[in-house]
Short mmCIF file of C-alpha atoms and ligand atoms in Angstrom, two decimals:
data_model
loop_
_atom_site.label_atom_id
_atom_site.label_comp_id
_atom_site.label_asym_id
_atom_site.label_seq_id
_atom_site.Cartn_x
_atom_site.Cartn_y
_atom_site.Cartn_z
CA MET J 1 -59.25 -23.25 7.85
CA GLY J 2 -62.03 -25.14 6.13
CA SER J 3 -63.35 -24.24 2.73
CA LYS J 4 -66.99 -23.48 2.00
CA ARG J 5 -68.76 -25.26 -0.81
CA SER J 6 -70.61 -22.90 -3.10
CA ASN J 7 -72.75 -23.31 -6.20
CA ALA J 8 -71.27 -22.62 -9.64
CA PRO J 9 -71.28 -18.92 -10.62
CA GLY J 10 -74.67 -17.80 -11.92
CA LYS J 11 -76.60 -20.55 -10.16
CA PRO J 12 -78.79 -19.45 -7.25
CA ASP J 13 -78.08 -21.04 -3.88
CA LYS J 14 -80.35 -23.98 -3.17
CA PRO J 15 -82.36 -23.42 0.03
CA LYS J 16 -81.00 -25.43 2.95
CA ARG J 17 -83.67 -27.91 3.94
CA SER J 18 -84.04 -29.44 7.35
CA VAL J 19 -84.26 -33.15 8.05
CA LYS J 20 -87.87 -32.49 9.14
CA PHE J 21 -88.67 -30.94 5.76
CA ARG J 22 -87.09 -33.82 3.85
CA LYS J 23 -88.97 -36.41 5.94
CA ALA J 24 -92.26 -34.55 5.41
CA LYS J 25 -91.56 -34.43 1.67
CA VAL J 26 -90.98 -38.21 1.54
CA ARG J 27 -94.19 -38.83 3.53
CA HIS J 28 -96.09 -36.55 1.17
CA THR J 29 -94.67 -38.26 -1.92
CA VAL J 30 -95.42 -41.77 -0.67
CA PHE J 31 -98.67 -41.44 1.25
CA THR J 32 -100.38 -38.52 -0.50
CA LEU J 33 -99.19 -38.48 -4.11
CA GLY J 34 -98.58 -42.25 -4.13
CA ALA J 35 -102.04 -43.07 -2.74
CA ASN J 36 -103.62 -40.71 -5.25
CA ARG J 37 -101.75 -42.37 -8.12
CA LEU J 38 -102.96 -45.80 -6.96
CA THR J 39 -106.54 -44.57 -7.35
CA GLY J 40 -105.83 -43.21 -10.83
CA GLY J 41 -106.14 -39.65 -9.54
CA TRP J 42 -109.67 -40.24 -8.20
CA LEU J 43 -108.83 -39.18 -4.62
CA LYS J 44 -107.50 -35.79 -5.63
CA ARG J 45 -110.21 -35.11 -8.22
CA LYS J 46 -112.85 -35.73 -5.56
CA HIS J 47 -110.90 -33.68 -3.00
CA ASP J 48 -110.46 -30.76 -5.42
CA ALA J 49 -114.20 -30.58 -6.11
CA GLN J 50 -115.15 -30.26 -2.43
CA GLN J 51 -115.92 -26.75 -1.25
CA PRO J 52 -115.47 -25.69 2.37
CA VAL J 53 -118.69 -25.41 4.36
CA LYS J 54 -119.53 -22.21 6.21
CA ARG J 55 -120.13 -22.73 9.88
CA HIS J 56 -121.65 -20.16 12.25
CA VAL J 57 -120.94 -20.42 15.95
CA GLU J 58 -122.17 -18.10 18.70
CA ILE J 59 -120.38 -18.28 22.03
CA SER J 60 -121.50 -16.51 25.17
CA THR J 61 -119.39 -16.42 28.31
CA PRO J 62 -119.08 -13.99 31.24
CA SER J 63 -115.31 -13.77 30.75
CA TRP J 64 -115.65 -12.18 27.31
CA PRO J 65 -115.43 -8.39 27.76
CA LYS J 66 -118.76 -6.59 27.63
CA ALA J 67 -117.21 -3.87 25.50
CA LEU J 68 -116.44 -6.47 22.79
CA ASP J 69 -119.92 -8.01 22.78
CA GLY J 70 -121.01 -9.09 19.31
CA LEU J 71 -117.52 -9.31 17.76
CA ARG J 72 -117.64 -11.37 14.54
CA ILE J 73 -114.47 -13.33 13.84
CA GLY J 74 -113.66 -15.11 10.57
CA HIS J 75 -111.60 -18.10 11.69
CA VAL J 76 -109.65 -20.11 9.10
CA SER J 77 -106.73 -22.47 9.46
CA ASP J 78 -104.61 -25.16 7.86
CA PHE J 79 -104.86 -24.19 4.21
CA HIS J 80 -101.77 -26.32 3.45
CA PHE J 81 -101.14 -24.44 0.21
CA GLY J 82 -99.40 -26.86 -2.12
CA ASP J 83 -100.28 -29.99 -4.10
CA LEU J 84 -103.65 -30.44 -2.37
CA MET J 85 -104.51 -26.74 -2.21
CA ASN J 86 -103.91 -24.65 -5.29
CA LEU J 87 -104.84 -20.98 -5.45
CA GLU J 88 -108.17 -21.71 -7.14
CA LYS J 89 -109.28 -24.06 -4.36
CA ALA J 90 -107.97 -21.72 -1.65
CA MET J 91 -110.00 -18.89 -3.16
CA MET J 92 -113.22 -20.83 -2.45
CA ALA J 93 -112.49 -20.33 1.26
CA VAL J 94 -111.52 -16.68 0.76
CA GLU J 95 -114.81 -16.09 -1.08
CA ALA J 96 -116.73 -17.82 1.72
CA LEU J 97 -115.11 -15.38 4.16
CA ALA J 98 -115.86 -12.42 1.88
CA SER J 99 -119.57 -13.30 1.82
CA GLU J 100 -119.70 -13.02 5.63
CA SER J 101 -117.80 -9.72 6.06
CA PRO J 102 -116.22 -10.61 9.44
CA GLU J 103 -114.79 -7.76 11.50
CA ILE J 104 -111.46 -9.56 11.87
CA ILE J 105 -109.84 -12.51 10.10
CA CYS J 106 -107.82 -14.91 12.24
CA ASN J 107 -105.73 -17.58 10.54
CA THR J 108 -104.33 -20.12 12.98
CA GLY J 109 -101.48 -21.44 10.87
CA ASP J 110 -100.28 -24.02 8.37
CA LEU J 111 -100.82 -21.59 5.54
CA VAL J 112 -98.40 -23.71 3.47
CA ASP J 113 -97.91 -27.46 3.30
CA LEU J 114 -94.23 -27.80 2.32
CA GLU J 115 -92.74 -25.20 -0.05
CA TRP J 116 -93.80 -21.61 0.60
CA MET J 117 -93.11 -20.08 -2.81
CA GLY J 118 -96.26 -19.20 -4.72
CA VAL J 119 -98.38 -18.50 -1.63
CA GLU J 120 -98.05 -14.71 -2.00
CA PRO J 121 -101.33 -14.18 -3.97
CA LEU J 122 -103.26 -16.08 -1.30
CA ALA J 123 -101.82 -13.87 1.46
CA ARG J 124 -102.77 -10.79 -0.58
CA ALA J 125 -106.32 -12.14 -1.14
CA PHE J 126 -107.00 -12.13 2.62
CA VAL J 127 -105.87 -8.52 2.87
CA GLU J 128 -108.02 -7.49 -0.09
CA LEU J 129 -111.08 -8.54 1.97
CA ASN J 130 -110.20 -5.54 4.13
CA PRO J 131 -111.79 -6.59 7.45
CA PRO J 132 -112.09 -3.44 9.62
CA LEU J 133 -109.95 -4.82 12.49
CA GLY J 134 -107.40 -6.46 10.19
CA ASN J 135 -105.92 -9.85 9.38
CA PHE J 136 -103.98 -11.87 11.97
CA PHE J 137 -101.87 -15.00 11.53
CA VAL J 138 -99.68 -17.35 13.55
CA LEU J 139 -97.20 -19.92 12.25
CA GLY J 140 -98.05 -23.62 12.25
CA ASN J 141 -95.69 -26.57 12.17
CA HIS J 142 -95.91 -26.89 8.38
CA ASP J 143 -95.14 -23.20 7.91
CA GLU J 144 -91.82 -23.85 9.65
CA LEU J 145 -90.86 -26.95 7.66
CA GLU J 146 -89.12 -25.15 4.82
CA ASP J 147 -88.65 -21.61 6.08
CA GLY J 148 -90.89 -20.11 8.76
CA GLU J 149 -89.20 -16.73 8.46
CA ALA J 150 -90.12 -16.62 4.76
CA VAL J 151 -93.78 -17.49 5.44
CA ALA J 152 -93.93 -14.79 8.14
CA ARG J 153 -92.31 -12.29 5.74
CA VAL J 154 -94.74 -13.07 2.90
CA ALA J 155 -97.71 -12.60 5.25
CA THR J 156 -96.29 -9.37 6.72
CA GLU J 157 -95.48 -7.93 3.30
CA ALA J 158 -99.06 -8.65 2.21
CA GLY J 159 -100.35 -6.64 5.20
CA ILE J 160 -101.20 -9.45 7.64
CA HIS J 161 -100.23 -9.04 11.30
CA VAL J 162 -98.08 -12.03 12.22
CA LEU J 163 -98.14 -12.48 16.00
CA ARG J 164 -94.99 -14.24 17.17
CA ASP J 165 -95.28 -14.58 20.94
CA ASP J 166 -96.65 -11.09 20.87
CA THR J 167 -99.85 -9.08 21.18
CA MET J 168 -101.39 -6.19 19.34
CA THR J 169 -104.15 -3.82 20.37
CA VAL J 170 -106.75 -2.53 17.96
CA SER J 171 -109.67 -0.21 18.63
CA ARG J 172 -113.23 -1.49 18.21
CA GLN J 173 -116.02 1.03 18.64
CA GLY J 174 -113.74 3.09 20.86
CA HIS J 175 -112.68 0.15 23.07
CA ASP J 176 -109.31 -1.54 23.15
CA PHE J 177 -109.24 -5.10 21.87
CA ARG J 178 -106.01 -7.04 22.39
CA ILE J 179 -105.12 -9.98 20.17
CA GLY J 180 -102.26 -12.33 20.99
CA GLY J 181 -100.51 -15.07 19.06
CA VAL J 182 -97.74 -17.60 19.49
CA ASP J 183 -95.41 -19.42 17.12
CA TRP J 184 -95.73 -23.17 16.64
CA ALA J 185 -95.17 -25.12 19.84
CA ARG J 186 -95.41 -28.92 19.95
CA THR J 187 -95.81 -29.85 23.60
CA PRO J 188 -97.99 -28.36 26.36
CA LYS J 189 -94.77 -27.12 28.04
CA GLN J 190 -93.59 -25.41 24.85
CA CYS J 191 -97.04 -23.82 24.46
CA THR J 192 -96.85 -22.58 28.06
CA ASP J 193 -93.41 -21.04 27.48
CA ARG J 194 -94.54 -19.21 24.36
CA ILE J 195 -97.77 -17.98 25.97
CA ASP J 196 -95.76 -16.69 28.95
CA ARG J 197 -93.43 -14.85 26.57
CA MET J 198 -96.46 -13.34 24.83
CA LEU J 199 -97.95 -12.24 28.17
CA GLN J 200 -94.99 -9.89 28.67
CA SER J 201 -96.77 -7.56 26.24
CA GLY J 202 -100.09 -7.88 28.08
CA ARG J 203 -102.91 -10.39 28.42
CA PRO J 204 -104.97 -10.68 25.24
CA ASP J 205 -108.74 -11.03 24.95
CA LEU J 206 -108.24 -13.41 22.05
CA LEU J 207 -105.34 -15.83 21.53
CA LEU J 208 -104.26 -17.50 18.28
CA CYS J 209 -102.37 -20.73 18.96
CA HIS J 210 -101.96 -23.33 16.21
CA ASN J 211 -101.76 -26.17 18.71
CA PRO J 212 -104.88 -26.72 20.87
CA LYS J 213 -102.56 -28.06 23.56
CA GLY J 214 -102.03 -24.41 24.55
CA PHE J 215 -105.56 -24.13 25.96
CA ASP J 216 -104.86 -25.42 29.47
CA HIS J 217 -102.37 -22.64 30.11
CA ALA J 218 -104.32 -19.99 28.18
CA ALA J 219 -107.35 -20.68 30.38
CA ALA J 220 -105.22 -20.79 33.53
CA VAL J 221 -103.88 -17.29 32.88
CA GLY J 222 -107.39 -15.98 32.17
CA ILE J 223 -107.48 -15.59 28.38
CA PRO J 224 -111.22 -15.67 27.60
CA MET J 225 -111.01 -17.04 24.05
CA THR J 226 -108.44 -19.15 22.18
CA LEU J 227 -108.54 -20.12 18.50
CA SER J 228 -106.67 -23.21 17.29
CA GLY J 229 -106.34 -25.58 14.36
CA HIS J 230 -103.67 -28.18 13.64
CA THR J 231 -105.74 -31.35 14.16
CA HIS J 232 -107.78 -31.18 10.91
CA GLY J 233 -110.39 -32.90 13.08
CA GLY J 234 -108.53 -36.10 12.25
CA GLN J 235 -109.99 -35.73 8.70
CA ILE J 236 -112.01 -38.88 9.40
CA ALA J 237 -114.64 -38.71 12.13
CA ARG J 238 -117.67 -40.64 13.29
CA ARG J 239 -120.92 -39.46 11.75
CA ASN J 240 -122.33 -36.52 13.73
CA LYS J 241 -119.48 -36.86 16.24
CA PRO J 242 -116.73 -34.53 14.99
CA ASP J 243 -114.88 -34.91 18.28
CA ALA J 244 -114.57 -38.71 17.81
CA ASN J 245 -111.94 -38.78 15.12
CA MET J 246 -108.50 -39.92 14.01
CA ALA J 247 -106.58 -37.10 15.77
CA PHE J 248 -105.67 -39.48 18.59
CA ALA J 249 -102.85 -37.31 19.92
CA HIS J 250 -105.32 -34.59 20.88
CA LYS J 251 -107.98 -34.66 23.57
CA ARG J 252 -109.45 -31.47 22.09
CA SER J 253 -109.56 -31.90 18.34
CA ALA J 254 -112.71 -30.32 16.85
CA GLY J 255 -115.18 -27.68 17.97
CA LEU J 256 -115.76 -25.80 21.18
CA TYR J 257 -114.12 -26.53 24.55
CA GLU J 258 -114.37 -24.87 27.91
CA ILE J 259 -112.37 -24.59 31.09
CA GLY J 260 -114.30 -22.55 33.65
CA ASP J 261 -115.54 -19.46 31.82
CA ASN J 262 -112.75 -19.54 29.21
CA ARG J 263 -113.28 -21.02 25.76
CA MET J 264 -111.37 -22.50 22.84
CA PHE J 265 -112.57 -23.22 19.33
CA VAL J 266 -110.62 -25.77 17.29
CA THR J 267 -111.41 -25.58 13.59
CA VAL J 268 -110.99 -28.69 11.43
CA GLY J 269 -109.44 -26.35 8.86
CA VAL J 270 -109.62 -25.67 5.14
CA GLY J 271 -106.95 -27.98 3.69
CA ALA J 272 -105.66 -31.49 4.17
CA TRP J 273 -102.55 -33.67 4.55
CA PHE J 274 -104.23 -36.45 2.62
CA PRO J 275 -106.92 -36.02 -0.07
CA LEU J 276 -109.69 -37.58 1.99
CA ARG J 277 -112.14 -36.25 4.55
CA MET J 278 -115.03 -38.28 5.99
CA ASN J 279 -117.72 -36.74 8.20
CA CYS J 280 -115.29 -33.88 8.67
CA PRO J 281 -115.76 -31.34 5.86
CA ALA J 282 -113.30 -28.50 5.36
CA GLU J 283 -114.72 -25.36 6.93
CA VAL J 284 -114.64 -21.61 7.26
CA VAL J 285 -115.95 -20.56 10.66
CA ILE J 286 -117.72 -17.36 11.62
CA ILE J 287 -117.67 -16.93 15.39
CA THR J 288 -119.79 -14.35 17.17
CA MET J 289 -118.58 -13.62 20.70
CA ARG J 290 -121.04 -12.54 23.39
CA HIS J 291 -120.59 -11.34 26.94
CA GLY J 292 -123.22 -13.10 29.04
CA GLU J 293 -124.36 -16.30 30.66
CA PRO J 294 -122.51 -19.39 29.36
CA SER J 295 -124.11 -20.76 26.20
CA ALA J 296 -123.15 -21.85 22.70
CA SER J 297 -125.04 -22.45 19.50
CA HIS J 298 -124.02 -23.40 16.00
CA ASP J 299 -125.59 -24.27 12.68
FE1 FE2 E 1 -102.27 -28.49 9.47
#
């Protein structure tokens, strides 16, 4: 029989950290903190002073249910709570949401950057906004780096609905409105598998999927609207061309996309991996959904 190593009495167990977490931590230390140090802290000071912009998008499509016409969604993503996103900076985005009073708040993942501890007040701040249809959240890849179960628990305990390959139905003006969400999935095939698992509890009107690579399958199974994040819009984009950016691994990396009558909006997010954004400001998005002829407008 083997013996188990344990910490000395009185010392708490150190969390077990995955190879992925340790690699991400090294990358963060070298490329983010290291680059910032080389600029004498200038990068982070500039980054910290930038407020998220508020963006209003109106999307009309015949596939959106008539009964849910006019739904106003507050869409946020990729806070990356940690060194580049303290509570004070995160609250700028929460306040931007509060000023718009959306009916529902949808957070498409990467709430934390590396370590999850300390994020609890941010999770509670979303709930304190008290949107009438509630707060919904799905896990992103960064949420899973240290302990995805812990991030999901913190959100749930705060009062956020965490959709893990699952759906939930709420009532809006007497009509059922089904929201679905899937855990982090890296490849299109993994996205498909998770979406199929979610569909066992019914087809949602609105899907939260951190990775925009889920859209092909979401559209194929007839989900009218998908919300995604993950790409950060590459953080560096061509002027006035948010879709032409550094997120080379993604063909859909910023803004609105369509397949037939189904739609996906990819937000460039609130936070950052690296304290620099060019032509790609952090954003809080207010989406109004309309049933009608295909059209889209934004400010
Ligand atoms: Fe992210």
